[in-house]
Every structure is written in structure tokens, then in C-alpha cells.
């Protein structure tokens, strides 16, 4: 949510900042702006709406200078308008950008108002700008001023600050909101919320830790920790080519990422299975010792990652025979949690910066056996603060509606289940069967993508609908949940999901000719029960759209559209059946003319509560 880009360079940086904002558009935002020191004063330009509006304004009013900060805002405090857009300034000599939420901004603002400070916005962020200016007036240097202010703030924040009093310095700080330092190739350095924002200028990055304050000049990078001590962090190279962030031949990032899934699943498995066995060292050097002691798993996640966790619960209790509990992080962190001895906390997050998941980890880490993170970003907070991690290796996911992140999470979770299962009665022969199925998964996913044209045709039946119902049983129930989430995210159709056996307990009252019912129905042990549920829908005049196993056990007829999905090992059905639902949501959204990659009101990385 929101996006920060900052630069200190010997060359003009307005175009670098603008390109950085464009690369952060996927995060979700409602306004954009930048401020630069031009050698005499700080100039600021802001616009409500898309980054293109800011670009158009820059064509008319250039902002020269080699020191600047830029921002895309997702409204939390105050309306999404130009007045509340970042950067925020204190007088004419200080500009600040902020991601996150300052929980105690109201008493701090009251204190500043009592001192005669005038505010020009409704945001919590402007409070921080005036606090830094107050510290500068007291005689502190810019870095020291930011350190003094950070100590006053409660909540989550990433900050980028420039001042006319320090025309060669960019200061950054982070607590609870991601921020990276981009190490320039000579004569320049950068900050950003995401590495993607800076790939046009560098592929070397330094990840700031919780409580860090950094001072950047054209030639130096210095970092102080929360205790005020000078620290050094490793510089790492970005692992994916910049082309990973381009749409290529596809109309939307989401469609590109759907089609990348056969390849990225192979990347998730690479180096982790061999000879029909899981290579357990992929989890880390201490993994085996920790896994030996696990007696229960507690999964915590949000959104799509929560759905992945629900599927993992079925797998864990089936193959490993150990209890598994799954909870939404925003609920888990605010209740009294009982965690029996031997509990492994398993967190799942695409970005590794999801605020509620991070808070849950920090809350219970001292009370669990160990913490394992399933994540797509190696340098993220979740990975750094967990005992073990398994990277999904999905590459950058730009579309707000998660696709390849979800399926690679499922693959990584299956590997985790195998690691725990072999300690709790999973036979080597069964493990080998599952590994072989994983090795063949990419081919099955490619076959599922060949359904695209038929699914596009099916999508036309949804174009004028306002509601939809998704049904599944067993491990396919969370897949139905994910399908409903995708449809509502990008097409704005109200969609609900239910276990098919719950139809008679309420949802059946909604079924009529205007309520399409989407069902995932592989040919497994639950099929006969599911078919009975489908008859209940047809008896009420409901229109059925069924993704069925290749056996055609569900017959197409008037009011029942059936598409056959390739057969696969039953345990991996959740991965395979997810792709048709993604394609259905995508094509419905295209027909409705919505913003597929940046759906309204949503952000990619939810770094605030």
C-alpha cells in the first residue's frame, strides 16, 4: 500500500522518481506527487488520480534537481485529493513522504497546534513533517532530527525526508513498513518501498531493519539501528531480471502471471526434490532438528494466503496426522491464543510485509517451538524474523489479484507437509508418488491453460450478473473461496463461497436464474455427494457452471455448462482447479471493463491494519 521512491544523485532525478512511481502503481493508490531540491528551494508537484496525471503536470512544470522524494498514496487519513497527497511539507524547507499509519498522531497534532503550527492536510503524515522541522529548529541535523521524531511515533511507518538545511542528504527510516536502499553504481543512491521501483537504475539493494534510520548522500550510505548504534547491512543483488516486471505480449499483468504458473511452479520445486524425495535442507540448516519436535502446526495468514493455509490443513492432517489450526492474522493477533507445546507457527505471505501477519509472528514467537515463513520475497521482514523460510520463487507479481503467488504457495506448503509427514508415518513410497505428481504438475497446468478459449466463452454468461455462488467440497472448498475472491476483486461482482453440503443451511434461498453457481467437481470420493448438491441447485432454477474431472461424471444439459479439467493426483487438485477459476474471473472483468490489474480500493501489499 502506498509507494515511496527517493534519490540523491549527481544527475537530475525527476524522471527516475516518476518511473519508480509507475513501477509501484500495482500497490494501489489514489494520488501521486514528488518534491525536489533545485539548488535554491524545494519544489513540489502533486496530483490526485493516476501517476499519468503527475507525468502530464511535469511536462508543463519541470522539477530540476538531484535530490528528491516521490510517493503514491492510498488514503487512510483524509480524502483522496491533492491536498492530502504526498509529499508533505513543513514551510518551504522540508519535504517528507510516509507509508503506514501513525497511531498517536492526534495527541502529537494537538501539541503542534498549541505551538502555533498550521496544517494544510487531514493526514497523519503531515504531523511527522512538522515534528522533524521542529527538531531542525532546535539545532539538530537532519538525521538526528528524524531519529528524535521516530522515538515519538507509535504505529507503522517508512519515511523519506529531504531538507533545504541538508541539500546533499536523503534520510530514511522504517518501522513496520518496508523500505529498501538502492545502492547506486557511482554518484547516486536511492530508497524505495520495493526493489521493482529501482530496477531501472540499480540491481543492488540493502534491506533496512526494524527501527533503522539511514542517511544517504551521493557517495555514502550510513545506517543507525533503534538503539542509535551504527550498523552495517549486506548488499544483495536482485534475483530476477527486469523483464519480469513487464507485461510482454499480454494485455494485463494478471493474464501474464496466470500463464507463468507452469514455469514458476518448476522454480518452486527446483533444487528441493530429487530421486523421488524431498530435499529437506531446502528449509535451512536447522530445519530437521526443529521438524523432529513439531507436534502441532498453527497457520496464520491473510486473504489469498489464508486460503492456501486452509488447503494445507487438509494435507497436514491427512498425510502427517498432526493437528493443524488456520486463522486469519487480523483475528489471531487480537485474541488470547493457546499454543500447546511443540507448536510450529507457519506464516504465509506473498510480500512478507503483511502487517497483521507480521504482528502475529512477533506476538507469539517467544511462545512457540519455531517459526516457518512461506514467502515470495527473500529480504522481507517476515523471512528475516522467522527461524526458517521457504521461498516460493514466483518472481514479481504485479497484478493486485494474486495468481501465481497462490499456486506456488500451495506447492511450497506441500513440500512442508512432506517434511513433517515423513516424521509421522508417511511412507517413503507415498512420498515418492507425491513427488512424481509434483514433477508432472507443470504439464497439467499447461493443459489447463488450454481451456482458456472455452472459459472466455463461458464468461459471457456472467457479464450482466451482479451475484455469484461458488461451491466445493474437501480441499476444493478453499479453492471455491479463492475463486469467489478473485471474481469480486476484479469484476466487482458480489460472490460468495460455501461448502456444497451447506446449501440447505441458507445459501439455497439465494439461488435463482440470476445467481450463477460455479462448482469445482473433480472425480474424487466427494463427487457423488457434490452431484446431489448440484441437483438441489437445478431444482431451484439455478444455472450451473461446473469444472469437472475428465471422466465427465457431471453431464452437460440445459442450464448446466461443464468444462473438463485434466486428471491429476487427488492431493494436487487444488492447484490445478485454481487456474480455470482465475481465467474465469479475468475474462469476466475484461467484459465488464474494470481495471484488472489495479482494482478499485485495493492494494497489493497490505502493510497497514
XYZ file of C-alpha atoms in Angstrom:
609
model
C 0.000 0.000 0.000
C 1.373 3.393 -0.968
C 4.784 3.677 -2.543
C 7.964 5.618 -1.778
C 10.814 6.471 -4.104
C 13.721 8.727 -3.212
C 17.035 9.664 -4.821
C 20.199 11.606 -4.147
C 22.311 11.894 -7.289
C 24.724 13.986 -9.283
C 22.224 13.951 -12.175
C 18.576 15.129 -12.421
C 16.255 12.592 -10.825
C 12.674 13.642 -11.639
C 12.351 11.051 -14.437
C 13.893 8.355 -12.206
C 11.360 9.152 -9.488
C 8.497 9.185 -11.970
C 9.474 5.811 -13.440
C 9.756 4.446 -9.904
C 6.197 5.546 -9.175
C 4.992 3.900 -12.363
C 6.589 0.640 -11.244
C 4.802 0.933 -7.889
C 1.349 1.503 -9.359
C 0.446 -2.147 -8.734
C 0.453 -1.479 -4.983
C -2.765 0.552 -5.122
C -3.014 4.338 -4.733
C -5.215 7.385 -5.287
C -2.754 10.266 -5.730
C 0.886 10.881 -6.626
C 3.475 13.566 -6.073
C 7.142 14.469 -5.791
C 9.373 17.144 -4.274
C 12.912 18.081 -5.358
C 15.660 20.401 -4.159
C 16.619 22.509 -7.189
C 19.654 24.168 -5.653
C 17.726 27.102 -4.254
C 14.469 25.738 -2.848
C 12.304 22.627 -2.573
C 9.702 22.458 -5.323
C 6.668 20.206 -5.021
C 4.142 18.864 -7.519
C 1.122 16.698 -6.631
C -1.925 15.350 -8.417
C -4.973 13.313 -7.413
C -5.552 10.223 -9.526
C -3.068 8.222 -11.560
C 0.678 8.708 -11.956
C -0.008 9.764 -15.535
C -1.666 12.927 -14.193
C 1.585 13.749 -12.394
C 3.565 12.957 -15.553
C 1.362 15.353 -17.557
C 1.928 18.066 -14.963
C 5.699 17.504 -15.131
C 5.537 18.114 -18.884
C 4.234 21.588 -18.113
C 6.282 22.305 -14.979
C 9.676 20.607 -14.840
C 11.263 19.869 -11.473
C 15.051 20.064 -11.731
C 17.424 18.727 -9.113
C 19.335 15.677 -7.975
C 17.724 15.287 -4.526
C 14.084 14.315 -4.209
C 11.321 12.118 -2.858
C 8.158 10.851 -4.541
C 5.070 8.985 -3.416
C 1.865 7.236 -4.421
C -0.767 7.489 -1.658
C -3.531 5.090 -0.638
C -5.895 7.117 1.543
C -6.186 6.262 5.227
C -6.476 9.667 6.945
C -8.258 12.260 4.831
C -9.917 12.150 1.436
C -8.005 11.053 -1.707
C -7.366 14.554 -3.043
C -4.414 16.766 -3.957
C -4.405 18.489 -0.578
C -3.779 15.196 1.206
C -1.324 13.860 -1.395
C 2.353 13.414 -0.558
C 4.995 14.755 -0.239
C 4.007 16.835 2.778
C 5.993 19.922 3.638
C 6.725 21.992 6.688
C 7.227 25.526 5.463
C 9.272 25.729 2.288
C 12.329 23.917 3.550
C 11.337 20.322 4.358
C 9.518 17.608 2.397
C 8.510 14.183 3.676
C 6.862 11.028 2.319
C 5.344 8.405 4.585
C 3.886 4.907 4.238
C 1.933 3.388 7.098
C -0.209 4.773 9.922
C 0.841 6.892 12.911
C -1.405 5.623 15.708
C -0.693 8.530 18.090
C -0.863 11.343 15.558
C -3.827 13.038 17.267
C -2.065 13.995 20.548
C 1.047 14.931 18.585
C -1.030 17.136 16.291
C -2.760 18.764 19.269
C 0.659 19.537 20.734
C 1.829 21.134 17.473
C -1.387 23.149 17.103
C -0.868 24.505 20.616
C 2.585 25.656 19.488
C 1.083 27.575 16.599
C 1.814 25.126 13.772
C -0.655 25.378 10.880
C -1.772 22.267 8.970
C -2.757 22.112 5.314
C -3.976 18.488 5.153
C -6.039 15.957 7.105
C -3.289 13.329 7.152
C -1.310 11.782 9.963
C 1.787 12.122 7.764
C 1.913 15.923 7.891
C 2.339 15.683 11.660
C 5.650 13.901 11.114
C 6.880 16.594 8.740
C 6.213 19.345 11.292
C 7.837 17.320 14.076
C 11.017 16.912 12.026
C 11.009 20.653 11.243
C 10.679 21.390 14.959
C 13.736 19.275 15.715
C 15.702 21.019 12.952
C 14.793 24.382 14.506
C 16.173 23.100 17.806
C 19.589 22.723 16.182
C 19.668 19.042 15.255
C 20.996 17.836 11.922
C 18.513 16.122 9.579
C 19.444 12.569 10.510
C 19.388 13.345 14.234
C 16.077 15.177 13.840
C 14.484 12.140 12.201
C 15.840 9.881 14.947
C 14.328 12.145 17.605
C 10.938 12.100 15.882
C 10.908 8.356 15.248
C 11.185 7.823 19.007
C 7.919 9.770 19.438
C 5.887 7.778 16.914
C 3.619 4.816 17.571
C 2.398 2.730 14.663
C 3.881 1.672 11.345
C 5.923 3.865 9.065
C 8.502 4.156 6.349
C 9.834 7.686 5.866
C 11.831 9.572 3.272
C 12.882 13.122 4.167
C 14.772 15.931 2.428
C 15.578 19.393 3.777
C 16.966 22.663 2.462
C 19.244 22.580 5.540
C 20.889 19.390 4.181
C 20.887 19.800 0.380
C 23.096 16.753 -0.195
C 21.331 14.292 2.114
C 18.358 11.925 1.928
C 17.224 10.420 5.236
C 15.058 7.308 5.526
C 13.531 5.400 8.435
C 11.428 2.255 8.781
C 9.298 0.579 11.406
C 6.645 -1.898 10.364
C 6.544 -0.771 6.730
C 9.023 -1.996 4.098
C 11.835 0.193 2.791
C 14.951 -0.722 0.824
C 18.068 1.223 -0.063
C 19.132 1.025 -3.684
C 22.905 1.124 -3.954
C 23.867 3.189 -6.994
C 26.675 2.420 -9.404
C 28.509 5.664 -8.595
C 27.488 9.159 -7.607
C 23.951 8.266 -6.524
C 21.852 6.248 -4.080
C 18.147 5.565 -3.705
C 15.324 4.430 -1.433
C 12.061 2.703 -2.338
C 9.222 0.644 -0.925
C 10.010 -2.131 -3.383
C 13.050 -3.186 -5.377
C 10.973 -3.101 -8.570
C 10.802 0.684 -8.362
C 14.560 0.999 -8.817
C 15.482 -1.712 -11.302
C 15.986 0.923 -14.000
C 18.933 2.334 -12.024
C 20.354 -0.477 -9.889
C 20.136 -4.177 -9.081
C 21.918 -3.893 -5.704
C 19.885 -3.435 -2.537
C 20.217 -3.099 1.212
C 17.219 -4.016 3.382
C 16.599 -1.765 6.362
C 15.693 -3.492 9.619
C 13.010 -2.521 12.126
C 13.909 0.803 13.775
C 16.694 1.673 11.330
C 17.419 5.233 10.262
C 19.597 5.679 7.152
C 21.446 8.681 5.786
C 22.247 8.683 2.059
C 24.459 11.005 0.075
C 25.688 10.601 -3.485
C 28.686 8.592 -2.242
C 27.794 7.199 1.195
C 25.154 5.103 2.960
C 25.132 5.060 6.767
C 22.623 3.204 8.946
C 21.771 3.509 12.640
C 19.625 0.958 14.494
C 16.858 1.658 17.004
C 19.441 1.909 19.782
C 21.293 4.643 17.895
C 24.248 2.412 17.030
C 25.923 2.433 13.627
C 25.232 -0.880 11.864
C 26.156 -2.474 8.554
C 23.798 -4.465 6.355
C 24.653 -6.756 3.480
C 24.149 -5.566 -0.071
C 22.323 -8.170 -2.179
C 21.646 -8.409 -5.899
C 18.137 -8.606 -7.249
C 17.484 -12.198 -8.347
C 15.024 -11.619 -11.198
C 15.609 -9.853 -14.496
C 13.850 -6.539 -15.011
C 11.768 -8.156 -17.761
C 9.882 -9.989 -15.001
C 8.067 -6.720 -14.324
C 6.973 -6.171 -17.961
C 3.645 -7.325 -19.438
C 5.295 -8.622 -22.591
C 2.725 -9.765 -25.151
C -0.134 -9.861 -22.626
C -2.836 -7.223 -22.225
C -2.690 -7.328 -18.436
C -0.173 -8.353 -15.790
C -2.760 -10.681 -14.295
C -3.098 -12.689 -17.507
C 0.687 -12.840 -17.886
C 1.010 -14.112 -14.324
C -1.702 -16.727 -14.847
C 0.235 -18.040 -17.845
C 3.536 -18.001 -15.935
C 2.299 -20.565 -13.424
C 3.620 -23.715 -15.137
C 7.101 -22.173 -15.202
C 7.119 -20.685 -11.700
C 5.884 -23.942 -10.169
C 9.006 -25.547 -11.633
C 11.056 -22.792 -9.983
C 9.398 -23.528 -6.641
C 10.402 -27.185 -6.932
C 13.902 -26.610 -8.345
C 16.605 -27.924 -6.035
C 14.078 -29.154 -3.493
C 13.193 -32.608 -4.810
C 15.378 -35.306 -6.315
C 15.157 -39.057 -6.775
C 11.527 -39.075 -5.732
C 12.323 -37.476 -2.358
C 12.077 -34.075 -0.708
C 15.462 -32.464 -0.018
C 14.798 -31.242 3.476
C 17.821 -28.946 3.664
C 15.888 -26.543 1.425
C 14.216 -25.278 4.605
C 17.509 -24.345 6.264
C 20.292 -25.908 8.270
C 18.259 -26.172 11.492
C 15.094 -27.449 9.852
C 15.481 -31.154 10.549
C 16.074 -30.661 14.254
C 13.068 -28.355 14.545
C 10.742 -30.542 12.466
C 11.591 -33.516 14.711
C 9.897 -31.707 17.609
C 6.740 -30.464 15.863
C 3.501 -31.791 17.358
C 1.064 -29.175 16.039
C 1.008 -26.522 13.329
C -0.598 -23.098 13.656
C -1.047 -21.349 10.296
C -1.558 -17.575 10.199
C -2.191 -15.626 7.014
C -4.461 -13.103 5.265
C -6.573 -13.088 2.104
C -5.427 -15.460 -0.626
C -2.625 -16.761 1.608
C -5.253 -17.730 4.187
C -6.983 -19.857 1.545
C -3.659 -21.581 0.856
C -3.352 -22.271 4.577
C -6.810 -23.841 4.684
C -5.809 -26.302 1.975
C -2.574 -27.072 3.830
C -4.634 -28.010 6.907
C -6.353 -30.796 4.950
C -2.986 -32.012 3.672
C -1.243 -31.899 7.049
C -3.910 -33.784 8.924
C -4.277 -36.322 6.111
C -0.610 -37.056 5.385
C 1.125 -36.129 8.650
C -1.682 -36.882 11.080
C -0.844 -33.901 13.298
C -3.296 -31.184 14.371
C -3.326 -28.015 12.291
C -5.200 -24.809 13.001
C -5.618 -21.968 10.489
C -6.596 -18.428 11.413
C -6.853 -15.036 9.780
C -3.973 -12.946 11.119
C -6.100 -9.897 11.888
C -8.174 -12.016 14.308
C -5.369 -14.188 15.641
C -3.256 -11.267 16.838
C -6.038 -9.754 18.938
C -7.194 -12.715 20.977
C -5.771 -14.841 23.735
C -4.197 -17.751 21.873
C -3.498 -21.153 23.409
C -0.434 -22.720 21.789
C 0.412 -26.225 23.024
C 3.979 -27.378 23.437
C 5.574 -28.362 20.147
C 3.669 -25.824 18.034
C 5.212 -24.677 14.768
C 3.978 -21.243 13.674
C 3.650 -21.257 9.887
C 3.086 -17.833 8.334
C 2.205 -17.316 4.665
C 2.589 -14.029 2.786
C 3.373 -13.073 -0.813
C 5.167 -9.860 0.152
C 6.482 -10.823 3.570
C 5.375 -7.401 4.793
C 1.684 -8.059 5.534
C 1.120 -6.012 8.693
C -1.249 -8.342 10.569
C 0.781 -11.461 9.759
C 3.985 -9.780 10.925
C 2.326 -8.611 14.126
C 1.055 -12.141 14.803
C 4.560 -13.532 14.317
C 6.082 -11.011 16.709
C 3.359 -11.587 19.292
C 3.691 -15.377 19.611
C 7.266 -16.078 18.516
C 8.523 -16.380 22.121
C 5.793 -18.947 22.856
C 6.207 -21.420 20.002
C 8.700 -24.102 19.092
C 9.743 -22.252 15.950
C 8.531 -20.097 13.067
C 8.457 -21.028 9.379
C 7.626 -18.460 6.674
C 6.318 -19.324 3.209
C 7.074 -16.197 1.196
C 7.998 -14.803 -2.216
C 10.398 -12.032 -1.130
C 13.720 -13.222 0.316
C 14.670 -9.971 2.078
C 11.246 -9.306 3.577
C 10.571 -8.725 7.266
C 8.670 -11.997 7.649
C 11.584 -14.011 6.288
C 14.210 -12.192 8.327
C 12.273 -12.580 11.563
C 11.392 -16.274 11.151
C 13.547 -19.215 12.170
C 13.031 -20.996 8.850
C 11.746 -19.946 5.463
C 10.862 -21.474 2.127
C 10.801 -19.112 -0.827
C 8.102 -19.670 -3.440
C 10.377 -18.231 -6.179
C 7.347 -16.956 -8.098
C 9.098 -13.786 -9.239
C 7.436 -10.353 -9.110
C 3.656 -10.449 -9.011
C 2.317 -7.099 -10.207
C -1.417 -7.747 -10.521
C -3.202 -6.920 -7.275
C -5.305 -10.100 -7.532
C -2.871 -12.850 -6.598
C -2.478 -15.756 -9.028
C 0.968 -17.323 -9.294
C 1.759 -16.419 -5.682
C -1.153 -18.608 -4.560
C -0.285 -21.687 -6.584
C 3.408 -21.540 -5.669
C 2.421 -21.162 -2.011
C 0.442 -24.384 -2.346
C 3.443 -26.177 -3.821
C 5.708 -24.885 -1.042
C 3.142 -25.959 1.535
C 3.010 -29.470 0.065
C 6.788 -29.675 0.461
C 6.345 -28.639 4.091
C 3.712 -31.338 4.570
C 6.105 -33.944 3.161
C 8.832 -32.823 5.575
C 6.532 -33.176 8.574
C 4.721 -36.238 7.233
C 7.839 -38.385 6.995
C 8.133 -37.991 10.796
C 4.560 -39.096 11.401
C 4.010 -42.229 9.384
C 4.161 -41.023 5.776
C 5.656 -43.970 3.929
C 8.547 -43.438 1.510
C 6.518 -44.992 -1.307
C 3.692 -42.478 -0.810
C 6.148 -39.585 -0.635
C 7.648 -40.760 -3.930
C 4.188 -40.848 -5.556
C 3.502 -37.278 -4.456
C 6.914 -36.047 -5.602
C 6.345 -37.628 -9.006
C 2.976 -35.865 -9.205
C 4.676 -32.579 -8.319
C 7.223 -33.150 -11.082
C 4.355 -33.548 -13.559
C 2.346 -30.605 -12.236
C 3.640 -28.028 -14.734
C 2.447 -30.139 -17.678
C -1.006 -30.414 -16.107
C -1.131 -26.645 -15.577
C -0.243 -26.057 -19.229
C -3.069 -28.372 -20.217
C -5.460 -26.416 -18.002
C -4.427 -23.168 -19.718
C -5.608 -24.683 -22.996
C -9.135 -24.308 -21.607
C -8.780 -20.521 -21.936
C -10.918 -20.086 -25.068
C -13.774 -22.168 -23.642
C -13.613 -20.263 -20.355
C -13.680 -16.959 -22.219
C -16.894 -18.113 -23.870
C -18.323 -19.183 -20.514
C -17.506 -15.759 -19.023
C -20.111 -14.092 -21.223
C -22.853 -15.588 -19.054
C -21.544 -13.551 -16.110
C -21.172 -10.162 -17.792
C -24.617 -8.893 -16.757
C -24.799 -10.674 -13.405
C -24.449 -8.981 -10.018
C -24.035 -12.045 -7.806
C -22.444 -15.490 -7.978
C -22.113 -18.528 -5.739
C -19.036 -20.802 -5.632
C -19.233 -24.360 -4.280
C -16.670 -27.013 -3.428
C -16.088 -29.867 -1.018
C -12.986 -31.014 0.857
C -9.795 -29.338 -0.342
C -11.798 -27.801 -3.185
C -13.854 -25.703 -0.760
C -10.941 -23.285 -0.142
C -10.417 -23.269 -3.925
C -14.036 -22.137 -4.264
C -13.297 -19.429 -1.684
C -10.340 -18.275 -3.737
C -12.441 -18.304 -6.923
C -15.108 -16.135 -5.302
C -12.456 -13.736 -4.004
C -10.932 -13.349 -7.462
C -14.296 -12.623 -9.079
C -15.262 -9.986 -6.537
C -11.782 -8.385 -6.542
C -11.500 -7.660 -10.228
C -15.041 -7.738 -11.666
C -16.841 -6.198 -8.657
C -19.485 -8.935 -8.814
C -20.659 -9.936 -5.354
C -19.503 -13.532 -4.938
C -19.787 -15.929 -2.013
C -18.349 -19.373 -1.451
C -19.745 -22.268 0.557
C -19.022 -25.903 1.236
C -21.539 -27.566 -1.077
C -23.019 -29.502 1.828
C -24.095 -26.207 3.429
C -26.504 -25.287 0.629
C -29.592 -26.348 2.577
C -28.444 -24.332 5.582
C -29.126 -20.959 3.995
C -27.471 -20.238 0.626
C -30.128 -22.202 -1.293
C -32.515 -19.309 -0.562
C -30.433 -17.133 -2.906
C -30.446 -19.483 -5.875
C -32.445 -18.418 -8.928
C -31.862 -17.788 -12.635
C -29.896 -14.610 -11.847
C -27.472 -16.324 -9.455
C -24.893 -18.363 -11.432
C -23.404 -21.179 -9.380
C -19.783 -22.146 -10.072
C -18.698 -25.573 -8.860
C -15.335 -27.337 -8.751
C -16.093 -31.034 -9.076
C -13.109 -33.354 -9.576
C -13.834 -37.050 -9.872
C -12.939 -37.997 -6.320
C -14.588 -39.568 -3.311
C -16.759 -36.494 -2.719
C -18.249 -36.379 -6.229
C -21.485 -38.294 -5.545
C -22.275 -36.066 -2.574
C -21.495 -32.995 -4.661
C -23.735 -34.130 -7.529
C -26.635 -34.351 -5.100
C -25.958 -30.766 -4.064
C -25.955 -29.672 -7.706
C -29.362 -31.235 -8.227
C -30.650 -29.023 -5.434
C -29.462 -26.004 -7.423
C -31.061 -27.170 -10.678
C -34.353 -27.884 -8.923
C -34.495 -24.186 -7.958
C -33.798 -22.937 -11.483
C -30.157 -22.104 -10.772
C -27.678 -22.042 -13.657
C -24.637 -24.259 -13.062
C -21.066 -23.815 -14.334
C -19.097 -26.926 -13.466
C -15.350 -27.573 -13.711
C -15.341 -31.349 -13.658
C -12.932 -34.263 -13.875
C -12.126 -35.761 -17.255
C -14.489 -38.653 -16.625
C -17.449 -36.389 -17.436
C -19.302 -37.707 -14.431
C -21.248 -34.454 -14.487
C -23.245 -34.267 -17.692
C -23.858 -31.047 -19.590
C -27.514 -30.218 -20.211
C -29.732 -27.169 -20.399
C -28.743 -24.896 -17.530
C -25.579 -26.920 -16.800
C -22.330 -25.931 -18.536
C -19.458 -28.375 -17.970
C -15.763 -27.923 -18.740
C -13.401 -30.866 -18.253
C -10.215 -30.285 -16.271
C -7.206 -32.609 -16.778
C -6.914 -35.504 -14.343
C -4.252 -35.256 -11.649
C -3.177 -36.802 -8.350
C -6.043 -36.003 -5.971
C -3.841 -34.159 -3.481
C -2.842 -31.628 -6.159
C -6.366 -30.931 -7.415
C -6.485 -27.616 -5.512
C -3.536 -26.303 -7.519
C -4.895 -27.393 -10.886
C -8.522 -26.338 -10.383
C -7.432 -22.852 -9.318
C -6.320 -21.906 -12.847
C -9.747 -22.186 -14.549
C -11.275 -20.021 -11.828
C -8.564 -17.406 -12.300
C -9.221 -17.330 -16.035
C -12.971 -17.087 -15.492
C -12.573 -14.083 -13.198
C -10.143 -12.453 -15.602
C -12.403 -12.747 -18.641
C -15.475 -11.579 -16.730
C -13.544 -8.499 -15.562
C -12.426 -7.744 -19.118
C -16.012 -7.986 -20.341
C -17.163 -5.628 -17.598
C -14.385 -3.161 -18.420
C -12.872 -2.939 -14.943
C -9.241 -2.139 -14.115
C -7.985 -5.721 -13.969
C -4.505 -5.088 -12.578
C -5.431 -2.286 -10.179
C -8.980 -2.920 -8.913
C -10.575 -0.054 -7.036
C -9.959 0.385 -3.309
C -7.386 -2.446 -3.178
C -3.626 -2.549 -2.753
C -1.105 -5.266 -3.475
C 0.895 -5.231 -0.269
C -1.251 -4.583 2.804
C 1.282 -3.025 5.154
C -1.251 -1.393 7.473
C -4.019 -2.946 9.589
